Short mmCIF file of C-alpha atoms and ligand atoms in Angstrom, two decimals:
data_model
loop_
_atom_site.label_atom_id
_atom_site.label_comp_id
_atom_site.label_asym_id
_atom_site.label_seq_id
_atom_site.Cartn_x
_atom_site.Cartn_y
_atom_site.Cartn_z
CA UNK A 247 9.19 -182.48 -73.20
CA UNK A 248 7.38 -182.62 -70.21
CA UNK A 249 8.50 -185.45 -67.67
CA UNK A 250 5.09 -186.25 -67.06
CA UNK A 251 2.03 -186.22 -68.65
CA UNK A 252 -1.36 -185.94 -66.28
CA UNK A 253 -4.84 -187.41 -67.99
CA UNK A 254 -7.16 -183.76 -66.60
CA UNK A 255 -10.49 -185.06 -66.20
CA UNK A 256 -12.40 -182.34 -64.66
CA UNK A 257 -15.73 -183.74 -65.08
CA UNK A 258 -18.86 -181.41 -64.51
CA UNK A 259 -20.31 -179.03 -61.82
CA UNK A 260 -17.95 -177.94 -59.21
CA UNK A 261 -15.56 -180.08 -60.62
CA UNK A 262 -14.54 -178.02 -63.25
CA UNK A 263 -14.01 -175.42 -60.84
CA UNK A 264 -11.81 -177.43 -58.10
CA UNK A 265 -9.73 -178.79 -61.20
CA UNK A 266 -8.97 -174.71 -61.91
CA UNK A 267 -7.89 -174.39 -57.81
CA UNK A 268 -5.72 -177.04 -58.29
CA UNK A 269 -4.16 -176.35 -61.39
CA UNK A 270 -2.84 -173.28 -59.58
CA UNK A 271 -1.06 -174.80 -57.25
CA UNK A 272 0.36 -177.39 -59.46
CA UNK A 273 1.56 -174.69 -61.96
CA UNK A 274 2.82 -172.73 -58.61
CA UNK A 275 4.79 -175.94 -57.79
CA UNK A 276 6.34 -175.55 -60.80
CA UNK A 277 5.22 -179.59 -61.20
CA UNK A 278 6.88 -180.68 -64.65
CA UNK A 279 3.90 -181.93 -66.69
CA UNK A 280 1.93 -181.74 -69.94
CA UNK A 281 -1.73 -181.75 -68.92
CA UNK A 282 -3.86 -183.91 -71.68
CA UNK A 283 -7.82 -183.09 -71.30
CA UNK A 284 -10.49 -185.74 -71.16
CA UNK A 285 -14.45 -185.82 -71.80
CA UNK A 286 -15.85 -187.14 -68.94
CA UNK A 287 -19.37 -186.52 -66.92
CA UNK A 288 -23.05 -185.85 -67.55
CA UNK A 289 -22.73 -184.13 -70.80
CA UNK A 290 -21.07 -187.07 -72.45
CA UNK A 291 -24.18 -188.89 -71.20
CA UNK A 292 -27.34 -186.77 -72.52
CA UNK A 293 -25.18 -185.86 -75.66
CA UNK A 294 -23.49 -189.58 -76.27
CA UNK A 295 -25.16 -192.09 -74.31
CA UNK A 296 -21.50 -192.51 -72.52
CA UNK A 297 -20.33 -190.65 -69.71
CA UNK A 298 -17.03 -191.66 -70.35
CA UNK A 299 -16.26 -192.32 -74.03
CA UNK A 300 -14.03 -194.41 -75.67
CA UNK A 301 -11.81 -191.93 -76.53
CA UNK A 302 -10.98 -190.76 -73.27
CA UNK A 303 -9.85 -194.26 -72.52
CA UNK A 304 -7.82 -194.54 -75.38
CA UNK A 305 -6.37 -191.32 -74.41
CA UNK A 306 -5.79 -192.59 -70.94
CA UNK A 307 -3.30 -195.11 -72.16
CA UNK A 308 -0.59 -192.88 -72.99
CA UNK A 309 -0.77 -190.79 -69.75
CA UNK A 310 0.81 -191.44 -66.36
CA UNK A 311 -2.09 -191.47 -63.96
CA UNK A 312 -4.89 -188.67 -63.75
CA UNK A 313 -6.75 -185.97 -61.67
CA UNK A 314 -10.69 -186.06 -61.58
CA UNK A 315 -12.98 -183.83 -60.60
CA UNK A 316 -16.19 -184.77 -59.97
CA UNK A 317 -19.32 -185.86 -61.94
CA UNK A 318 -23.15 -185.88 -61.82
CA UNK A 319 -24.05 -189.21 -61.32
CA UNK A 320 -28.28 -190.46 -61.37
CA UNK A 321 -29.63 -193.64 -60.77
CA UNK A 322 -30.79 -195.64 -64.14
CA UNK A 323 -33.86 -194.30 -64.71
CA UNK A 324 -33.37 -190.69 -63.61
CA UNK A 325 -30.14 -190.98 -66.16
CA UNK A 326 -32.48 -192.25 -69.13
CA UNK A 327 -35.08 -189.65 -68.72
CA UNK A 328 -32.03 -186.81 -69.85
CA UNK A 329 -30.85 -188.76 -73.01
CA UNK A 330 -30.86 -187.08 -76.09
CA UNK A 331 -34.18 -188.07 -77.45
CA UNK A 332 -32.35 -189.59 -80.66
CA UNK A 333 -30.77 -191.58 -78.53
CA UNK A 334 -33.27 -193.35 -76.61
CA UNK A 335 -34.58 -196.55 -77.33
CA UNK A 336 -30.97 -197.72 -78.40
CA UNK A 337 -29.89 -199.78 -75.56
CA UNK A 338 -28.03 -196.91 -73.91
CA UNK A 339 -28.15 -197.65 -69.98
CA UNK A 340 -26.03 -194.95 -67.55
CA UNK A 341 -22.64 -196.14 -65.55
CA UNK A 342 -21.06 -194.14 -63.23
CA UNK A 343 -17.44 -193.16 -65.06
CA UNK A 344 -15.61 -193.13 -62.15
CA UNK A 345 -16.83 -196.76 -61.02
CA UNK A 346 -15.85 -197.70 -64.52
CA UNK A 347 -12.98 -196.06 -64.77
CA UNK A 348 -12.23 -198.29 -61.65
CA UNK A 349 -12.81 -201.45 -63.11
CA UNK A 350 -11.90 -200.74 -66.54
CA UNK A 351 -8.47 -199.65 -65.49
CA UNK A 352 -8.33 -202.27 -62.31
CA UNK A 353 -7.67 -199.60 -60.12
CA UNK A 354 -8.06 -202.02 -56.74
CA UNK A 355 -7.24 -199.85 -54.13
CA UNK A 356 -8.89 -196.96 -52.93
CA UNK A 357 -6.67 -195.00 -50.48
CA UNK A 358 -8.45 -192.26 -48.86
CA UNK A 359 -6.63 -189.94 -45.31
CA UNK A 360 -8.76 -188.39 -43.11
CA UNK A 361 -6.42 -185.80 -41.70
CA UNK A 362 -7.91 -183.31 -38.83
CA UNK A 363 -5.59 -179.97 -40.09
CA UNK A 364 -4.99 -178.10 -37.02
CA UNK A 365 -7.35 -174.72 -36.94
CA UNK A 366 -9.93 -176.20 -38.78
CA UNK A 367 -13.34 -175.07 -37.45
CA UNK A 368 -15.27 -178.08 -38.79
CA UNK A 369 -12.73 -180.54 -37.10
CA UNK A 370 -15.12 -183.40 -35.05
CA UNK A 371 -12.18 -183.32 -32.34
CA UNK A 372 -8.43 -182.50 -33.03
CA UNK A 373 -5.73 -184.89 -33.97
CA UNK A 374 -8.01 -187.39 -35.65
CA UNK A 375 -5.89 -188.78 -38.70
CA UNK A 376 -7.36 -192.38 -40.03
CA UNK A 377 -6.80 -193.61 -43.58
CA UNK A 378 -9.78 -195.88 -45.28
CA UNK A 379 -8.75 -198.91 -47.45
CA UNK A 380 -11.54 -199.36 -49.45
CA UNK A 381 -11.50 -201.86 -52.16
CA UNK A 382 -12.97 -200.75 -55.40
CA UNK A 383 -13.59 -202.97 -57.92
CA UNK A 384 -15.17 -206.08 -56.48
CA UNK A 385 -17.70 -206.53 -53.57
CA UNK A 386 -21.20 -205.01 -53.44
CA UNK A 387 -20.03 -202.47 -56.45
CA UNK A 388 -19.26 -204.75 -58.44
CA UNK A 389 -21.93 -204.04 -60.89
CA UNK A 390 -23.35 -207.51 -61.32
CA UNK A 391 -27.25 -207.00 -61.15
CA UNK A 392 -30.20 -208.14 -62.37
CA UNK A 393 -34.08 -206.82 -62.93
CA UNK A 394 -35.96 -208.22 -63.99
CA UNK A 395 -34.01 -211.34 -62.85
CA UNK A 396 -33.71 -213.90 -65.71
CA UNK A 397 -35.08 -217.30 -65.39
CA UNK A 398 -31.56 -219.27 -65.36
CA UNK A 399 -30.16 -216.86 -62.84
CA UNK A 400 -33.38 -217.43 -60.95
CA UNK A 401 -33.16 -220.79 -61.19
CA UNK A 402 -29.35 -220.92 -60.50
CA UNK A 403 -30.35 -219.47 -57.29
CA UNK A 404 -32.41 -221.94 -56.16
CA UNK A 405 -30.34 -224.52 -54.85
CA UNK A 406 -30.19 -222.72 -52.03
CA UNK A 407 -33.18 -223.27 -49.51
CA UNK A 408 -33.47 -219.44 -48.68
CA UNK A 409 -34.55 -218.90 -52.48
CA UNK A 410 -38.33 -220.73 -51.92
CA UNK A 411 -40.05 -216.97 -50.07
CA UNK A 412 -39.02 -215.34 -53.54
CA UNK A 413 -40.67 -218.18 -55.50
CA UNK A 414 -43.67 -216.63 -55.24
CA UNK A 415 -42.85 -213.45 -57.03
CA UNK A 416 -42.80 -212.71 -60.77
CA UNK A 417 -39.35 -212.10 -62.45
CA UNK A 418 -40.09 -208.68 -62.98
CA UNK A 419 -40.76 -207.90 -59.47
CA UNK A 420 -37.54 -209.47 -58.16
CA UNK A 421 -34.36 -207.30 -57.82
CA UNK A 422 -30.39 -208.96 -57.57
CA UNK A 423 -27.47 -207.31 -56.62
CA UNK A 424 -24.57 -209.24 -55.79
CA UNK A 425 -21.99 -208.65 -53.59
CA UNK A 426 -18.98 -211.36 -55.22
CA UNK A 427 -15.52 -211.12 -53.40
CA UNK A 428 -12.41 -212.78 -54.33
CA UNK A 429 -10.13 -214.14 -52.33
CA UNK A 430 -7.15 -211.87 -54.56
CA UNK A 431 -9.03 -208.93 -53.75
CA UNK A 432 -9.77 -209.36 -50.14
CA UNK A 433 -5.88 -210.47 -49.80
CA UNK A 434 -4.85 -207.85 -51.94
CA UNK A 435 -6.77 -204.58 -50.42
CA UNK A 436 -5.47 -205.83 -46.44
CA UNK A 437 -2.07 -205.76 -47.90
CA UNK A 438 -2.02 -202.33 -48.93
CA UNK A 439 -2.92 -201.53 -46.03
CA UNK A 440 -0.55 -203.72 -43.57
CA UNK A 441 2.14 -202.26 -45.96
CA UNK A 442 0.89 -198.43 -45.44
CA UNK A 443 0.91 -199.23 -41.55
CA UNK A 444 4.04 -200.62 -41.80
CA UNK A 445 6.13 -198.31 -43.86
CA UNK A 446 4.96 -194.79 -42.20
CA UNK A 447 4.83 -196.41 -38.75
CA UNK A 448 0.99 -196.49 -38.03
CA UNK A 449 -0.71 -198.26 -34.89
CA UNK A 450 -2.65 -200.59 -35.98
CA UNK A 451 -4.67 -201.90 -39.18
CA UNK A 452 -8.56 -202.25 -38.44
CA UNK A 453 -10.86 -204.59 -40.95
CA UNK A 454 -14.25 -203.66 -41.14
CA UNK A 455 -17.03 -205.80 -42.34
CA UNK A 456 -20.17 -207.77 -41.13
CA UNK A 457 -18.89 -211.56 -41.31
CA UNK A 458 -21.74 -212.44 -38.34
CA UNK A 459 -24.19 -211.77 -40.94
CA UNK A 460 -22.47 -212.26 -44.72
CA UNK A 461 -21.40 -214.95 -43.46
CA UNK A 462 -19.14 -216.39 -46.38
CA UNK A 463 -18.26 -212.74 -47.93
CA UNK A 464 -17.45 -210.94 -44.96
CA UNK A 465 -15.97 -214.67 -43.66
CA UNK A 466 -13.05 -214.83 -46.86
CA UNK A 467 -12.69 -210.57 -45.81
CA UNK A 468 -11.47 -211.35 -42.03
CA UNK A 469 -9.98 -214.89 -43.14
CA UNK A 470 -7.47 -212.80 -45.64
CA UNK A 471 -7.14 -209.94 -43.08
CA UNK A 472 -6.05 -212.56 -40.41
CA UNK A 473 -3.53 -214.44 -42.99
CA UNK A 474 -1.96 -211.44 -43.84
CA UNK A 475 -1.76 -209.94 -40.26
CA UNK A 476 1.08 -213.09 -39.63
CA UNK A 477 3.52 -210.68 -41.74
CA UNK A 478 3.41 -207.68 -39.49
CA UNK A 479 3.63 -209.09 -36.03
CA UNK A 480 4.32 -205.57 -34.88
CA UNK A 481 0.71 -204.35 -35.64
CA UNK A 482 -2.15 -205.17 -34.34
CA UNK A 483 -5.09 -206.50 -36.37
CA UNK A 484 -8.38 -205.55 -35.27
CA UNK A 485 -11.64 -207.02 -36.35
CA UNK A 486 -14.86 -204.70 -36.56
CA UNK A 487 -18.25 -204.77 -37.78
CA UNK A 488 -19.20 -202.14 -39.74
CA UNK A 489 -22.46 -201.12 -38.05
CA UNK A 490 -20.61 -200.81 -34.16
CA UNK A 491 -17.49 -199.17 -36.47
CA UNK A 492 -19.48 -196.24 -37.37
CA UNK A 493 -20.66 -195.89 -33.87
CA UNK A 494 -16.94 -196.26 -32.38
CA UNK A 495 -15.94 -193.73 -34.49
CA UNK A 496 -18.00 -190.95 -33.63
CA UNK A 497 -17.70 -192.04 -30.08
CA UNK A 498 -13.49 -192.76 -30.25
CA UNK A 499 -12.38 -191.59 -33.18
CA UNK A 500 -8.77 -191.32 -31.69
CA UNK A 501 -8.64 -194.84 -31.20
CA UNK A 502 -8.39 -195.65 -34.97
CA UNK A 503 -5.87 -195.74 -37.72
CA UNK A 504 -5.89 -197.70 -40.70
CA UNK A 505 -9.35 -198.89 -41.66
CA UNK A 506 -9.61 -200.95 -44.34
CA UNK A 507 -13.04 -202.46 -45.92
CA UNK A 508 -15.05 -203.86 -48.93
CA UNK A 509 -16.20 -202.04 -51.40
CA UNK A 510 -19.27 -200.63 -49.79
CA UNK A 511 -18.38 -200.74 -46.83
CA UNK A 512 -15.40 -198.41 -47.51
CA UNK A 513 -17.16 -196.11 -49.11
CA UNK A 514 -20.04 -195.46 -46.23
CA UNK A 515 -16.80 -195.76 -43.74
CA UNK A 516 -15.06 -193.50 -45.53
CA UNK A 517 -17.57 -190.40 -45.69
CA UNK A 518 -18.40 -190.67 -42.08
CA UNK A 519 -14.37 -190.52 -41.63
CA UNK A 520 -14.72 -187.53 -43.86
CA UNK A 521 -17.25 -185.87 -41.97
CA UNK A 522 -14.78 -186.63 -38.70
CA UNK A 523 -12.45 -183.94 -40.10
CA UNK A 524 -14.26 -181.51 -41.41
CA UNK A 525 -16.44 -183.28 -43.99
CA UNK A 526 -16.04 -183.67 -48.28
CA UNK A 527 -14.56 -180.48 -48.86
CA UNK A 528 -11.62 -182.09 -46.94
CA UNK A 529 -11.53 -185.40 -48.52
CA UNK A 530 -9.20 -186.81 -51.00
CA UNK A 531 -8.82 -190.08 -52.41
CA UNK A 532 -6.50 -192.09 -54.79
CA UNK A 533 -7.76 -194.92 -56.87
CA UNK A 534 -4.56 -197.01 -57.17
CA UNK A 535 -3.92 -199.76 -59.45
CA UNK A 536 -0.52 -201.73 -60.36
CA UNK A 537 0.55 -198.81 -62.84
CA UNK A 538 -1.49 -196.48 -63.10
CA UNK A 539 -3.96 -194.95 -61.02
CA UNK A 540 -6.93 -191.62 -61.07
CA UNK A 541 -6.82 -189.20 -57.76
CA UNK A 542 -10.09 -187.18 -57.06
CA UNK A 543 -12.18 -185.16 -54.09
CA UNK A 544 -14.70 -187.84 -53.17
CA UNK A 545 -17.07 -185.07 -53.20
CA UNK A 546 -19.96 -185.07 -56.29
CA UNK A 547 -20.81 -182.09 -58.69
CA UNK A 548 -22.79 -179.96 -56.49
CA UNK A 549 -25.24 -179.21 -59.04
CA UNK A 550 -26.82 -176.40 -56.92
CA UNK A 551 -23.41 -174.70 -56.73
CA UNK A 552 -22.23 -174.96 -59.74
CA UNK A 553 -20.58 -171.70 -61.62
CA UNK A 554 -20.40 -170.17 -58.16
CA UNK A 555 -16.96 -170.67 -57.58
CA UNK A 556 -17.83 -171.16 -53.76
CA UNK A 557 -17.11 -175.23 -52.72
CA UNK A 558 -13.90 -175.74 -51.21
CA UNK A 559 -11.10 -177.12 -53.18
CA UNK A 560 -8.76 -178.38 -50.15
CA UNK A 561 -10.10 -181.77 -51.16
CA UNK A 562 -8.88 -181.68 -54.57
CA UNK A 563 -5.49 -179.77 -53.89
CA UNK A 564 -4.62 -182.76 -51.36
CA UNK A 565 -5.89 -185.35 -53.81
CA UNK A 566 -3.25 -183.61 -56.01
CA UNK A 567 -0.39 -183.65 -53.16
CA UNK A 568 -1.39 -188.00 -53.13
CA UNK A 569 -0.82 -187.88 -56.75
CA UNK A 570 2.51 -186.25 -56.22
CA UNK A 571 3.48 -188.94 -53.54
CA UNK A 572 2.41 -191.46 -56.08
CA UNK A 573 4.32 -190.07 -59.03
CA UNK A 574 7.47 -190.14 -56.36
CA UNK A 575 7.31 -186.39 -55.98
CA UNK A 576 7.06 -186.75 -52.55
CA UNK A 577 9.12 -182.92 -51.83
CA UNK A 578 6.63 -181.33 -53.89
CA UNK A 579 3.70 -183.28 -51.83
CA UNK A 580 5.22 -182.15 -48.56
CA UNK A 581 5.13 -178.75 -49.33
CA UNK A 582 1.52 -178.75 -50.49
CA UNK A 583 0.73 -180.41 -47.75
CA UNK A 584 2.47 -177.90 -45.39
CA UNK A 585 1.22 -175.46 -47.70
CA UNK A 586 -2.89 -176.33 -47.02
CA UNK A 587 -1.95 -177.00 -43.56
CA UNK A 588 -0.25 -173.36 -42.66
CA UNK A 589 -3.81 -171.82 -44.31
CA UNK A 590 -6.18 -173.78 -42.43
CA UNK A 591 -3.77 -173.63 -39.25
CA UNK A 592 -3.48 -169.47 -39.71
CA UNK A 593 -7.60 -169.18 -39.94
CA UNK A 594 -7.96 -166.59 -42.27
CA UNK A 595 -9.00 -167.75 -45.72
CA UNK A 596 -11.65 -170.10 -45.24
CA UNK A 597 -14.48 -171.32 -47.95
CA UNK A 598 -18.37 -171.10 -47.03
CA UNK A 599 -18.27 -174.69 -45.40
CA UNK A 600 -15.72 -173.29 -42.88
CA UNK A 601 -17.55 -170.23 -42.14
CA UNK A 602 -15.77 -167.77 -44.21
CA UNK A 603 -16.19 -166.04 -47.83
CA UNK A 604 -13.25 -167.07 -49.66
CA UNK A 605 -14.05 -168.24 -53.16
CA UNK A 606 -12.83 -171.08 -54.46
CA UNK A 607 -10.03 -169.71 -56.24
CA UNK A 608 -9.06 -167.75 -53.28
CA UNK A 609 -8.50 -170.25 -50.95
CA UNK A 610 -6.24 -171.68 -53.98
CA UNK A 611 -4.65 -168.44 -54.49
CA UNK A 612 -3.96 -168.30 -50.74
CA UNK A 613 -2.42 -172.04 -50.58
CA UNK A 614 -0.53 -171.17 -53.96
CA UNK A 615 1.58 -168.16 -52.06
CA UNK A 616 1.71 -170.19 -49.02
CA UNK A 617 4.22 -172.79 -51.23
C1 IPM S 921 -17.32 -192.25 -53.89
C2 IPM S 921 -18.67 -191.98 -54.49
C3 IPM S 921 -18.89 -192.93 -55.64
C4 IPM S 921 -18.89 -194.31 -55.07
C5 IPM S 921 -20.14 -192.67 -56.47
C6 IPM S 921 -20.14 -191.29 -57.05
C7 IPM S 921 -20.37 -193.69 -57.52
O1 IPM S 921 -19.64 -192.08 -53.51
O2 IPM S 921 -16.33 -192.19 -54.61
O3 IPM S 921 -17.24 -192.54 -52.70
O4 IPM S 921 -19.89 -194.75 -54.51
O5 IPM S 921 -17.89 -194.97 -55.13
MG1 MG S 922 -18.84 -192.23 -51.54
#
């Protein structure tokens, strides 16, 4: 028997393809697990009316943790226009799988590194090497919306004095979405990443939010931040907003370490700090809960390459090596890592997003012999 088993969720589009790239390298690392296939993406959607069926979270259960690839994802009424016609009419409303599969499983943290690999062409400036925090279940993603509003929301709402400018508006032509935090989750997300800082020896631990504006949200956010910064005397806490954040970045990106945000916040945060080292085709992510936890590119399907074998799949080879570290097969991560590293550093297999012609499976190939 295997000594682990891996939930493979390659989703559709490109994923499919990155999943193959990174299968390679796994099966090169002679990594000791049975790989248990999931439906997961659009297909499940048109075909089902659920992008990510029961049965694939049944199927979860009895797996370790699992690798993602990507999925289409639409807004509502894009989504309903491609249901099977059978299935219209029946209630069916689209969620993205990999938010659910985030609050379904209560995966709270959302690690993602932002490494600049030496030799990489696409690299915003050299040395750059941030981690994002992100919280991911809570916050402005939390999924609790309303349109048309009903009335006892409405009128919920309306003990507070800013609610009378919306009075005059029909129900119908009144949109919610709420951005709830918890205390827990605010405490819980700056904790991960005091403990990160602390254990591999990083600078400092920056929280990014906008508490001059969300007043009480973002207010709880730095409150937490600034509780939990007491613990770790030896690094420093600093307090952002996330509007001046994304200018600092681009402006002093070496000045920055571990960033750590809300929900939304993370996510925007964490694609610009993508983009600082060479943009989605180098960024991987782990969505971490108390036991168990999904690792994935944070790239999407690609629709307009898919079956081309052409995207890069460094993003979902090192969202592989995190799932190594995570599983406590930290050897095998380092040599991936060093592995992904020595290609990028030796210039000359590079994907169409670094200015070369290596295909997908290529630039896996190449990584694979590099082990
Ligand atoms: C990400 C993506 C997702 C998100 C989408 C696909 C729902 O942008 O993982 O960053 O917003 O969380
Ligand atoms: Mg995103």
């Amino acid at each position: 028997m295997a000594k682990y088993r891996i939930a493979w969720l390659p989703g559709d589009g490109v994923g499919v393809e990155v999943m193959e790239a990174a299968r390679m390298i796994l099966d090169k690392l002679e990594f000791d697990a049975e790989y248990i296939h999931g439906d997961i993406g659009w297909e499940f959607w048109t075909k089902e009316g659920n992008a990510l069926p029961d049965r694939t979270l049944e199927m979860l259960k009895d797996t370790n943790c699992a690798l993602f690839g990507a999925i289409t994802s639409k807004p509502k009424d894009e989504a309903a226009k491609e249901l099977d016609p059978a299935l219209r009419e029946k209630g069916y409303t689209y969620f993205s799988p990999i938010v659910r599969l985030r609050q379904e499983l209560n995966l709270h943290t959302n690690m993602r590194p932002c490494k600049a690999y030496k030799g990489n062409p696409l690299n915003y400036q050299n040395d750059i090497d941030l981690i994002v925090f992100r919280e991911n279940t809570e916050g402005m993603y939390g999924g609790v919306e309303f349109h048309p509003v009903p009335q006892t929301v409405f009128d919920a709402l309306c003990v507070h004095p800013k609610m009378k400018k919306f009075g005059e508006h029909s129900l119908d032509d009144l949109a919610i979405s709420t951005r709830i935090m918890s205390r827990k989750g605010c405490e819980s997300i700056v904790y991960q990443a005091f403990q990160f800082a602390k254990e591999f020896n990083r600078r400092s631990v920056t929280v990014v939010d906008k508490p001059n504006v969300l007043r009480e949200t973002g207010g709880l956010m730095i409150r937490s931040a600034r509780k939990l910064a007491e613990n770790y005397p030896d690094i420093p806490l600093w307090e952002t907003n996330i509007d001046a954040q994304c200018m600092w970045l681009v402006k002093n990106p070496m000045d920055y370490d571990i960033l750590v945000a809300e929900n939304m916040f993370g996510d925007i945060i964490s694609d610009l700090c993508a983009q600082l080292v060479g943009g989605l085709g180098f960024a991987c992510a782990g969505n971490i809960g108390d036991n168990y936890a999904v690792f994935e590119p944070t790239h999407g399907s690609a629709p307009k390459y898919t079956g081309m074998y052409k995207v890069n799949p460094i993003a979902t080879v090192l969202s592989a090596k995190m799932m190594l570290d995570w599983l406590g097969e930290t050897e095998k991560g380092k040599r991936l890592e060093d592995a992904v590293a020595a290609i990028i550093a030796e210039g000359k297999v590079r994907t169409y997003d670094m200015g070369g012609s290596a295909k997908t499976l290529e630039m896996a190939q190449a990584i694979a012999e590099k082990l």
